[in-house]
Short mmCIF file of C-alpha atoms in Angstrom, two decimals:
data_model
loop_
_atom_site.label_atom_id
_atom_site.label_comp_id
_atom_site.label_asym_id
_atom_site.label_seq_id
_atom_site.Cartn_x
_atom_site.Cartn_y
_atom_site.Cartn_z
CA GLU A 304 0.00 0.02 0.06
CA THR A 305 1.74 3.24 -1.22
CA GLY A 306 -1.06 5.55 -0.32
CA VAL A 307 -1.92 6.28 -4.03
CA THR A 308 -5.17 4.65 -5.21
CA GLN A 309 -6.00 4.21 -8.91
CA THR A 310 -9.56 3.41 -10.05
CA PRO A 311 -10.74 1.43 -12.02
CA ARG A 312 -8.04 -1.26 -11.90
CA HIS A 313 -9.24 -2.65 -15.30
CA LEU A 314 -11.06 -0.85 -18.13
CA VAL A 315 -12.32 -2.02 -21.48
CA MET A 316 -13.72 0.57 -23.88
CA GLY A 317 -14.59 0.93 -27.51
CA MET A 318 -13.05 3.68 -29.79
CA THR A 319 -16.04 5.88 -29.50
CA ASN A 320 -16.51 5.64 -25.59
CA LYS A 321 -15.70 8.33 -23.01
CA LYS A 322 -14.35 7.19 -19.73
CA SER A 323 -12.14 8.55 -16.95
CA LEU A 324 -9.37 7.27 -14.74
CA LYS A 325 -9.07 8.44 -11.29
CA CYS A 326 -6.08 8.77 -8.98
CA GLU A 327 -6.23 9.82 -5.19
CA GLN A 328 -3.51 10.38 -2.79
CA HIS A 329 -3.67 11.40 0.95
CA LEU A 330 -0.02 11.68 1.57
CA GLY A 331 -0.03 15.44 1.54
CA HIS A 332 1.99 15.69 -1.64
CA ASN A 333 1.60 18.61 -4.11
CA ALA A 334 2.86 17.20 -7.33
CA MET A 335 1.17 14.38 -9.25
CA TYR A 336 2.10 12.53 -12.49
CA TRP A 337 0.44 10.22 -15.27
CA TYR A 338 2.71 7.72 -16.90
CA LYS A 339 1.93 5.25 -19.61
CA GLN A 340 3.55 1.79 -19.80
CA SER A 341 3.07 -0.15 -22.84
CA ALA A 342 4.47 -3.73 -23.40
CA LYS A 343 8.29 -3.77 -24.15
CA LYS A 344 8.61 -0.04 -23.76
CA PRO A 345 9.90 2.18 -20.87
CA LEU A 346 7.51 4.14 -18.87
CA GLU A 347 6.50 7.26 -20.74
CA LEU A 348 5.73 10.41 -18.76
CA MET A 349 2.29 11.97 -19.92
CA PHE A 350 1.51 14.78 -17.57
CA VAL A 351 2.68 16.62 -14.48
CA TYR A 352 0.72 18.65 -12.16
CA SER A 353 2.20 20.82 -9.39
CA LEU A 354 0.05 22.55 -7.06
CA GLU A 355 -3.04 21.67 -9.21
CA GLU A 356 -1.31 23.41 -12.20
CA ARG A 357 -0.34 21.51 -15.29
CA VAL A 358 3.32 22.08 -15.57
CA GLU A 359 4.15 19.48 -18.24
CA ASN A 360 2.40 17.93 -21.19
CA ASN A 361 4.61 15.45 -22.94
CA SER A 362 3.29 15.81 -26.50
CA VAL A 363 0.42 13.67 -25.56
CA PRO A 364 -2.54 13.41 -27.94
CA SER A 365 -5.56 15.52 -27.24
CA ARG A 366 -7.60 12.50 -26.82
CA PHE A 367 -6.19 12.29 -23.35
CA SER A 368 -7.29 15.09 -21.12
CA PRO A 369 -6.00 15.42 -17.66
CA GLU A 370 -7.79 17.24 -14.63
CA CYS A 371 -6.58 18.11 -11.30
CA PRO A 372 -9.39 19.69 -9.17
CA ASN A 373 -7.30 19.64 -6.09
CA SER A 374 -3.96 18.51 -4.65
CA SER A 375 -5.50 15.06 -3.60
CA HIS A 376 -7.10 14.03 -6.92
CA LEU A 377 -5.94 13.57 -10.52
CA PHE A 378 -8.12 12.35 -13.45
CA LEU A 379 -7.34 11.34 -16.99
CA HIS A 380 -10.27 11.72 -19.30
CA LEU A 381 -10.38 9.42 -22.29
CA HIS A 382 -12.24 9.89 -25.64
CA THR A 383 -12.11 8.30 -29.03
CA LEU A 384 -9.19 6.32 -28.23
CA GLN A 385 -7.11 4.09 -30.57
CA PRO A 386 -6.19 0.32 -30.03
CA GLU A 387 -2.44 1.35 -29.67
CA ASP A 388 -3.58 3.40 -26.53
CA SER A 389 -4.17 0.16 -24.78
CA ALA A 390 -1.59 0.12 -21.84
CA LEU A 391 -1.11 0.20 -18.10
CA TYR A 392 -1.74 3.79 -16.94
CA LEU A 393 0.08 4.65 -13.80
CA CYS A 394 -0.38 7.63 -11.41
CA ALA A 395 2.28 8.84 -8.89
CA SER A 396 2.67 11.35 -6.32
CA ARG A 397 5.92 13.13 -5.28
CA GLY A 398 7.14 13.53 -1.76
CA TYR A 399 9.36 16.20 -0.37
CA THR A 400 12.48 14.30 -0.83
CA GLY A 401 11.73 13.82 -4.48
CA GLU A 402 10.68 10.22 -4.00
CA LEU A 403 7.69 9.08 -6.26
CA PHE A 404 4.96 6.77 -5.06
CA PHE A 405 2.80 4.87 -7.50
CA GLY A 406 -0.41 3.50 -7.66
CA GLU A 407 -1.25 0.01 -8.82
CA GLY A 408 -2.24 1.24 -12.31
CA SER A 409 -5.29 1.06 -14.49
CA ARG A 410 -5.08 -1.46 -17.30
CA LEU A 411 -6.88 -0.11 -20.39
CA THR A 412 -7.90 -2.16 -23.21
CA VAL A 413 -9.37 -0.41 -26.37
CA LEU A 414 -11.32 -2.52 -28.73
CA LYS B 400 17.85 14.42 -23.36
CA GLN B 401 18.63 11.93 -20.57
CA GLU B 402 18.71 8.30 -21.55
CA VAL B 403 18.67 5.54 -18.97
CA THR B 404 19.92 2.05 -19.88
CA GLN B 405 19.56 -1.09 -17.94
CA ILE B 406 21.69 -4.20 -18.49
CA PRO B 407 21.05 -7.05 -18.51
CA ALA B 408 17.51 -7.03 -19.78
CA ALA B 409 16.93 -10.32 -18.11
CA LEU B 410 18.55 -12.40 -15.44
CA SER B 411 18.13 -15.83 -13.94
CA VAL B 412 19.95 -16.92 -10.94
CA PRO B 413 19.60 -19.75 -8.36
CA GLU B 414 18.33 -18.99 -4.99
CA GLY B 415 21.06 -17.77 -2.55
CA GLU B 416 23.06 -16.23 -5.12
CA ASN B 417 23.78 -12.27 -5.00
CA LEU B 418 22.10 -10.22 -7.70
CA VAL B 419 23.86 -7.18 -9.41
CA LEU B 420 21.69 -4.93 -11.49
CA ASN B 421 23.19 -2.12 -13.59
CA CYS B 422 21.86 1.19 -14.62
CA SER B 423 23.62 3.87 -16.70
CA PHE B 424 22.53 7.33 -17.64
CA THR B 425 23.90 9.91 -20.05
CA ASP B 426 23.31 13.19 -18.11
CA SER B 427 24.94 13.45 -14.79
CA ALA B 428 22.87 16.46 -13.79
CA ILE B 429 20.30 14.51 -11.79
CA TYR B 430 18.38 15.51 -8.79
CA ASN B 431 18.10 11.91 -7.62
CA LEU B 432 18.02 8.18 -8.68
CA GLN B 433 15.32 5.91 -7.75
CA TRP B 434 15.13 1.99 -7.85
CA PHE B 435 11.67 0.38 -8.18
CA ARG B 436 10.34 -3.18 -8.16
CA GLN B 437 7.36 -4.18 -10.47
CA ASP B 438 5.53 -7.41 -10.22
CA PRO B 439 3.49 -8.63 -13.35
CA GLY B 440 0.41 -6.37 -13.88
CA LYS B 441 1.09 -4.30 -10.72
CA GLY B 442 2.23 -0.95 -9.98
CA LEU B 443 5.75 0.18 -8.99
CA THR B 444 7.04 -0.34 -5.43
CA SER B 445 9.81 2.08 -4.49
CA LEU B 446 12.75 0.29 -3.20
CA LEU B 447 15.64 2.90 -2.73
CA LEU B 448 16.11 6.58 -3.37
CA ILE B 449 19.65 8.06 -3.73
CA GLN B 450 19.88 11.73 -3.60
CA SER B 451 22.44 13.43 -6.00
CA SER B 452 24.78 14.19 -3.09
CA GLN B 453 24.78 10.53 -1.84
CA ARG B 454 27.02 7.62 -2.86
CA GLU B 455 24.79 4.75 -1.71
CA GLN B 456 21.72 3.67 0.26
CA THR B 457 20.89 0.56 2.07
CA SER B 458 17.67 -1.20 3.09
CA GLY B 459 17.98 -4.68 4.44
CA ARG B 460 19.37 -6.99 1.79
CA LEU B 461 19.41 -4.31 -0.74
CA ASN B 462 22.22 -1.78 -1.50
CA ALA B 463 22.31 0.74 -4.16
CA SER B 464 25.40 2.78 -5.26
CA LEU B 465 25.49 5.99 -7.23
CA ASP B 466 28.43 7.27 -9.24
CA LYS B 467 27.40 10.56 -11.06
CA SER B 468 30.67 11.16 -12.53
CA SER B 469 30.52 7.87 -14.72
CA GLY B 470 26.74 7.92 -14.90
CA ARG B 471 26.14 4.53 -13.32
CA SER B 472 24.08 3.02 -10.34
CA THR B 473 24.18 -0.54 -9.25
CA LEU B 474 21.65 -2.33 -7.28
CA TYR B 475 22.87 -5.33 -5.09
CA ILE B 476 20.41 -7.82 -3.65
CA ALA B 477 22.08 -10.26 -1.18
CA ALA B 478 21.23 -13.72 -0.75
CA SER B 479 18.43 -13.82 -3.39
CA GLN B 480 15.12 -15.66 -2.83
CA PRO B 481 12.30 -16.63 -5.14
CA GLY B 482 10.19 -13.77 -3.76
CA ASP B 483 12.76 -11.45 -5.33
CA SER B 484 11.63 -12.40 -8.68
CA ALA B 485 10.27 -9.29 -10.57
CA THR B 486 11.11 -6.53 -12.79
CA TYR B 487 13.53 -3.99 -11.34
CA LEU B 488 13.48 -0.40 -12.90
CA CYS B 489 15.85 2.47 -12.31
CA ALA B 490 14.85 6.08 -12.86
CA CYS B 491 16.65 9.41 -12.84
CA MET B 492 14.91 12.61 -11.74
CA THR B 493 15.69 15.67 -13.76
CA THR B 494 16.97 18.86 -12.01
CA ASP B 495 14.37 21.06 -13.74
CA SER B 496 11.50 22.44 -11.69
CA TRP B 497 9.04 19.62 -12.03
CA GLY B 498 11.19 16.46 -11.15
CA LYS B 499 10.38 14.32 -14.19
CA LEU B 500 11.57 10.74 -13.76
CA GLN B 501 13.15 9.16 -16.82
CA PHE B 502 12.94 5.35 -16.74
CA GLY B 503 15.21 2.59 -18.02
CA ALA B 504 13.60 -0.36 -19.68
CA GLY B 505 14.05 -2.64 -16.67
CA THR B 506 15.75 -5.89 -15.81
CA GLN B 507 13.45 -8.97 -15.41
CA VAL B 508 15.00 -11.08 -12.70
CA VAL B 509 13.95 -14.79 -12.00
CA VAL B 510 15.23 -16.48 -8.86
CA THR B 511 14.94 -20.31 -9.05
CA PRO B 512 14.45 -22.36 -5.92
#
């Protein structure tokens, strides 16, 4: 248990659906991240939020839309995804020492 | 751009042997380096964090060293156990304002009984 909770753990969606991934942390951290992990590839940074402000968008397609309503919650809104977007999506929060704590991930399958 | 490489990509050892996992990075201007463990289908578990001013960190059977000048870190796991079977990832945090972690591809470890 890292203190970072992601829901849902598994999600199957069609290419025309709209869904959202949720991440929650109660560690008192003020920076949160979305990473994408595809098979056979290193983790890719998608978005960074610091103090609820997006500070990094790593050339992610607009079909992925992040939202950070407060320092404890982070969402990733998904719409009109492609099959190649199927991956494990990981959320992390950063402690004051710079250590990152990850959630268990949301496994997304796009049909 | 920081590039992180982990060698070997896979490793199989008998139980009781010591494990040595290597990580190299191209830009020595890092804020910290972190080692993670990942079990199949799961998230990442932080194992050790080494700040840029430190040379090593230890936790139980785990010891990680950092040599910024040569761009290398090594994770040692003493007296390996089957429960140590997992993928081990190293990641360097950038020194820019937002602390982005750049990951290696990982080393997949199998410890056989």
